[in-house]
PDB file of C-alpha atoms in Angstrom:
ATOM      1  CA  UNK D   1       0.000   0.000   0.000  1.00 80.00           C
ATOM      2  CA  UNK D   2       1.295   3.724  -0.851  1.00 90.00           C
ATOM      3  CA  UNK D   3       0.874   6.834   1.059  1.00 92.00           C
ATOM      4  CA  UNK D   4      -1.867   7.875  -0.601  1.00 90.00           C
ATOM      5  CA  UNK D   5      -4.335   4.665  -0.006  1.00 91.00           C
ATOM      6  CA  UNK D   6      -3.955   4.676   3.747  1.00 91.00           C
ATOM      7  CA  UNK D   7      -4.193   8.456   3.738  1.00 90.00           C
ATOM      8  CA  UNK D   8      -7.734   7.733   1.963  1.00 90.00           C
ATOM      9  CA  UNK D   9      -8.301   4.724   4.233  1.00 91.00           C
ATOM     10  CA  UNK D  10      -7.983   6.726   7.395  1.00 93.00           C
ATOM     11  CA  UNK D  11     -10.242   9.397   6.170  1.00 94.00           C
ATOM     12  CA  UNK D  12     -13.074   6.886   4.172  1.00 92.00           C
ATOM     13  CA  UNK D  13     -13.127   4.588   7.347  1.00 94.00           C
ATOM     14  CA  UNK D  14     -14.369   7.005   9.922  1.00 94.00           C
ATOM     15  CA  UNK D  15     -16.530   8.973   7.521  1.00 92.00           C
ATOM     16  CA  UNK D  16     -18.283   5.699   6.311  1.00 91.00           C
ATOM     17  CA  UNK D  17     -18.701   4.716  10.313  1.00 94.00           C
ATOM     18  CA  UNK D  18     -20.151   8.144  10.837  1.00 93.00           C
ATOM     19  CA  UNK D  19     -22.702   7.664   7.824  1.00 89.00           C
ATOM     20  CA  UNK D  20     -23.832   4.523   9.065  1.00 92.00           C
ATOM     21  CA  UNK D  21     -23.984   5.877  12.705  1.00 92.00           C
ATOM     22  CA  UNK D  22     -26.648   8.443  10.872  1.00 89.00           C
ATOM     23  CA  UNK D  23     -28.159   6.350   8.884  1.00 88.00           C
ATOM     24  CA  UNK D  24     -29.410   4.098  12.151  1.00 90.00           C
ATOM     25  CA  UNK D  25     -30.392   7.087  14.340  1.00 90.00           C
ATOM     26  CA  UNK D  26     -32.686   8.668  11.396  1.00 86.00           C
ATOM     27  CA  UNK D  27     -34.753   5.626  10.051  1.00 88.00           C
ATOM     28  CA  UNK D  28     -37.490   7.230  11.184  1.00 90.00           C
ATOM     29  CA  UNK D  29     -40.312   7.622   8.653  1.00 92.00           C
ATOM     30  CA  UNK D  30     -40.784  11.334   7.328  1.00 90.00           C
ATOM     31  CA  UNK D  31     -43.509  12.821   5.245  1.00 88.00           C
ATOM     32  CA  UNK D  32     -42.413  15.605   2.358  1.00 88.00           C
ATOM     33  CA  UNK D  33     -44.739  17.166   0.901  1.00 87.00           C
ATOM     34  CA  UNK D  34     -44.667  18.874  -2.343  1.00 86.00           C
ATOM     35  CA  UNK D  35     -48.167  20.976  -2.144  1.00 86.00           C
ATOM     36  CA  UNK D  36     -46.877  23.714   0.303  1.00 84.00           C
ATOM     37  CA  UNK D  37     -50.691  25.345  -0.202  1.00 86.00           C
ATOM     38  CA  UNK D  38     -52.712  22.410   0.825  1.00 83.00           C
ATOM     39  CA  UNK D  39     -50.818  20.397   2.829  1.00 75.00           C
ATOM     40  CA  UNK D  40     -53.725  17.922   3.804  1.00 79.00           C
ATOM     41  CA  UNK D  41     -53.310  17.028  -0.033  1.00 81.00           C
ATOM     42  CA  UNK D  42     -52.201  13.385  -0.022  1.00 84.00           C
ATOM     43  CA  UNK D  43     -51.577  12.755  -3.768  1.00 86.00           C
ATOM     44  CA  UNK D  44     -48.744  14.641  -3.493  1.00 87.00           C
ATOM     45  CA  UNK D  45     -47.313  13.370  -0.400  1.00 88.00           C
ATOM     46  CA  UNK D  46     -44.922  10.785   0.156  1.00 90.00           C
ATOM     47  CA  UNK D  47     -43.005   8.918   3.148  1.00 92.00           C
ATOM     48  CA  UNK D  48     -39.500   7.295   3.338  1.00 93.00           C
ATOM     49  CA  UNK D  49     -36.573   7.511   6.217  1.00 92.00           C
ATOM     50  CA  UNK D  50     -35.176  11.237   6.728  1.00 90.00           C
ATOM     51  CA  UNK D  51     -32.025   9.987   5.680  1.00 88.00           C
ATOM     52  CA  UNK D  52     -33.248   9.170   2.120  1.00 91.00           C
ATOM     53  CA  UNK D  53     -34.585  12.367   1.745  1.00 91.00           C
ATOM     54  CA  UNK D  54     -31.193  13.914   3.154  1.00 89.00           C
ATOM     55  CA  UNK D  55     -29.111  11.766   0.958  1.00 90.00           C
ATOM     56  CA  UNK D  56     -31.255  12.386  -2.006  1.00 93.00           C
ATOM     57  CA  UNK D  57     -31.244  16.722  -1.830  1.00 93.00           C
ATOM     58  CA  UNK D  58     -27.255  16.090  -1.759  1.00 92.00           C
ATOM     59  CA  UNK D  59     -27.457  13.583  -4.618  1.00 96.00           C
ATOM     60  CA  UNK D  60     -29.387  16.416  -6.510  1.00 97.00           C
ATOM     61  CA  UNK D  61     -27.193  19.574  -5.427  1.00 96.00           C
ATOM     62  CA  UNK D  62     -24.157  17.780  -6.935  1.00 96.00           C
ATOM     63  CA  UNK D  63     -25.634  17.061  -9.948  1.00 97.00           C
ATOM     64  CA  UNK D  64     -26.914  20.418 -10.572  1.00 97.00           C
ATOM     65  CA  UNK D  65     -23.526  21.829  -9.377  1.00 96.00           C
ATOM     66  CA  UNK D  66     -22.372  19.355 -12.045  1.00 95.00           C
ATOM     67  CA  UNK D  67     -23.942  21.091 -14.281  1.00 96.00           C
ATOM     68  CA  UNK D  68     -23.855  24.596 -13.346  1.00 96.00           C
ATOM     69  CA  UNK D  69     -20.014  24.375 -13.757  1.00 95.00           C
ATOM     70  CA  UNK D  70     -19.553  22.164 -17.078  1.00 93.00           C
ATOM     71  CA  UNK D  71     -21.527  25.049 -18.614  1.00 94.00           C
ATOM     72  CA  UNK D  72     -19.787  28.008 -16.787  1.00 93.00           C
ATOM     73  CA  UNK D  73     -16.252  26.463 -18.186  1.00 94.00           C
ATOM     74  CA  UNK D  74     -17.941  25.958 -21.623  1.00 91.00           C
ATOM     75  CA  UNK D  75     -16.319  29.089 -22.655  1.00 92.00           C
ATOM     76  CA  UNK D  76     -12.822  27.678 -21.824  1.00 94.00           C
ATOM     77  CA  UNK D  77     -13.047  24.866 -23.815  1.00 93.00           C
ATOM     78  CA  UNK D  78     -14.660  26.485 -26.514  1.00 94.00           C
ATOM     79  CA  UNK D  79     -11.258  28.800 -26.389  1.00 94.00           C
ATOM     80  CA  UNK D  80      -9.042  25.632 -25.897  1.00 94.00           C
ATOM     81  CA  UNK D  81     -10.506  23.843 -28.951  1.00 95.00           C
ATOM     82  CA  UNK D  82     -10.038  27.465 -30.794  1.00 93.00           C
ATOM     83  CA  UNK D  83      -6.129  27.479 -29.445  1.00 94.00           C
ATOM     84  CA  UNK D  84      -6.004  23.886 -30.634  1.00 94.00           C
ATOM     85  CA  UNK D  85      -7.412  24.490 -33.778  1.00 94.00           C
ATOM     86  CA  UNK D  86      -5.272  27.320 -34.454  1.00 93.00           C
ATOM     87  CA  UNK D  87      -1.960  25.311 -33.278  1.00 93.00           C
ATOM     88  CA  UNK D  88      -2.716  22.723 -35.695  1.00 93.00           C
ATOM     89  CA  UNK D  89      -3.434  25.208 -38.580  1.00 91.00           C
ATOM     90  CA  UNK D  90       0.013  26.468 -37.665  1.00 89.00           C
ATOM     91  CA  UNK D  91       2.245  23.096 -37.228  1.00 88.00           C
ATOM     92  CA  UNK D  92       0.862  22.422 -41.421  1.00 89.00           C
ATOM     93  CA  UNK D  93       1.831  25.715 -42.277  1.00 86.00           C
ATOM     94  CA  UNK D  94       5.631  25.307 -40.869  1.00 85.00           C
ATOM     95  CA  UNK D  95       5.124  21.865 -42.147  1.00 83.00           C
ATOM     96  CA  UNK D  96       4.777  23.188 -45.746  1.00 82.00           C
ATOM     97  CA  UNK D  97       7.248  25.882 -45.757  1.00 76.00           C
ATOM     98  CA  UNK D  98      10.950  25.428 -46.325  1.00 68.00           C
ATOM     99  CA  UNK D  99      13.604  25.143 -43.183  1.00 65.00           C
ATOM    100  CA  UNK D 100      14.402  29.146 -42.405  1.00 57.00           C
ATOM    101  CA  UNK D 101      17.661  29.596 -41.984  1.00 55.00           C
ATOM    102  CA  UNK D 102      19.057  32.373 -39.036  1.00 54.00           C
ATOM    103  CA  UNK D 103      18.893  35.178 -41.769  1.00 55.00           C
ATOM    104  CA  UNK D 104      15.129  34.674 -42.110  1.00 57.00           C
ATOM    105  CA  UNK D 105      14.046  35.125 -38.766  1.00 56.00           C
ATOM    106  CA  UNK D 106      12.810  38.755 -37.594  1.00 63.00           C
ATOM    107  CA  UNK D 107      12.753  39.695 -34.128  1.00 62.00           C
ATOM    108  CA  UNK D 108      10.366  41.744 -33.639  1.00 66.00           C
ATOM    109  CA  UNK D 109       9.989  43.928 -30.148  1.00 68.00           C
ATOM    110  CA  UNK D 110       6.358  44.240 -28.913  1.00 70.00           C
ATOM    111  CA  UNK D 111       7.331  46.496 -25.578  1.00 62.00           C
TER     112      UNK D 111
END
């Protein structure tokens, strides 16, 4: 085992004994309801263990953080597939041009 497997051991173990710990002490039954107007409405609500409910809000704020953030970056990769496309555009131009010998070369002084 390297360094970084018991380093995630001896942070996984006491975090999974800490779920399970939760888990047991919330298995009571909990009504959510999704009618916040009428909430003697019973079509719309439903009963499971608080910790399903708990574990299910978290399941859904990481996948809409997911989200949120694959399409704040989309403008990065959109400018990475740009550089990319540009690189490669360049690498067949020097590609079809002739070797340039020292006397070629301009140096040009952009300050």
């Amino acid at each position: 085992m390297n360094l970084k497997q018991i380093v995630s051991l001896i942070i996984l173990i006491p975090v999974g004994i800490i779920l399970i710990a939760f888990i047991i002490a919330n298995r009571a039954s909990v009504a959510l309801s999704l009618n916040p107007f009428d909430t003697t409405d019973t079509s719309l609500v439903y009963h499971a263990p608080l910790f399903v409910w708990l574990f299910l809000a978290l399941a859904i704020g990481i996948i809409i953080g997911g989200i949120t953030v694959w399409f704040t970056q989309h403008r990065f990769r959109k400018a990475l597939k740009d550089t990319q496309t540009e690189l490669q555009g360049l690498k067949m131009d020097m590609s079809k041009k002739p070797d340039l010998t020292k006397t070629d070369l301009t140096v040009v002084d952009h300050s």
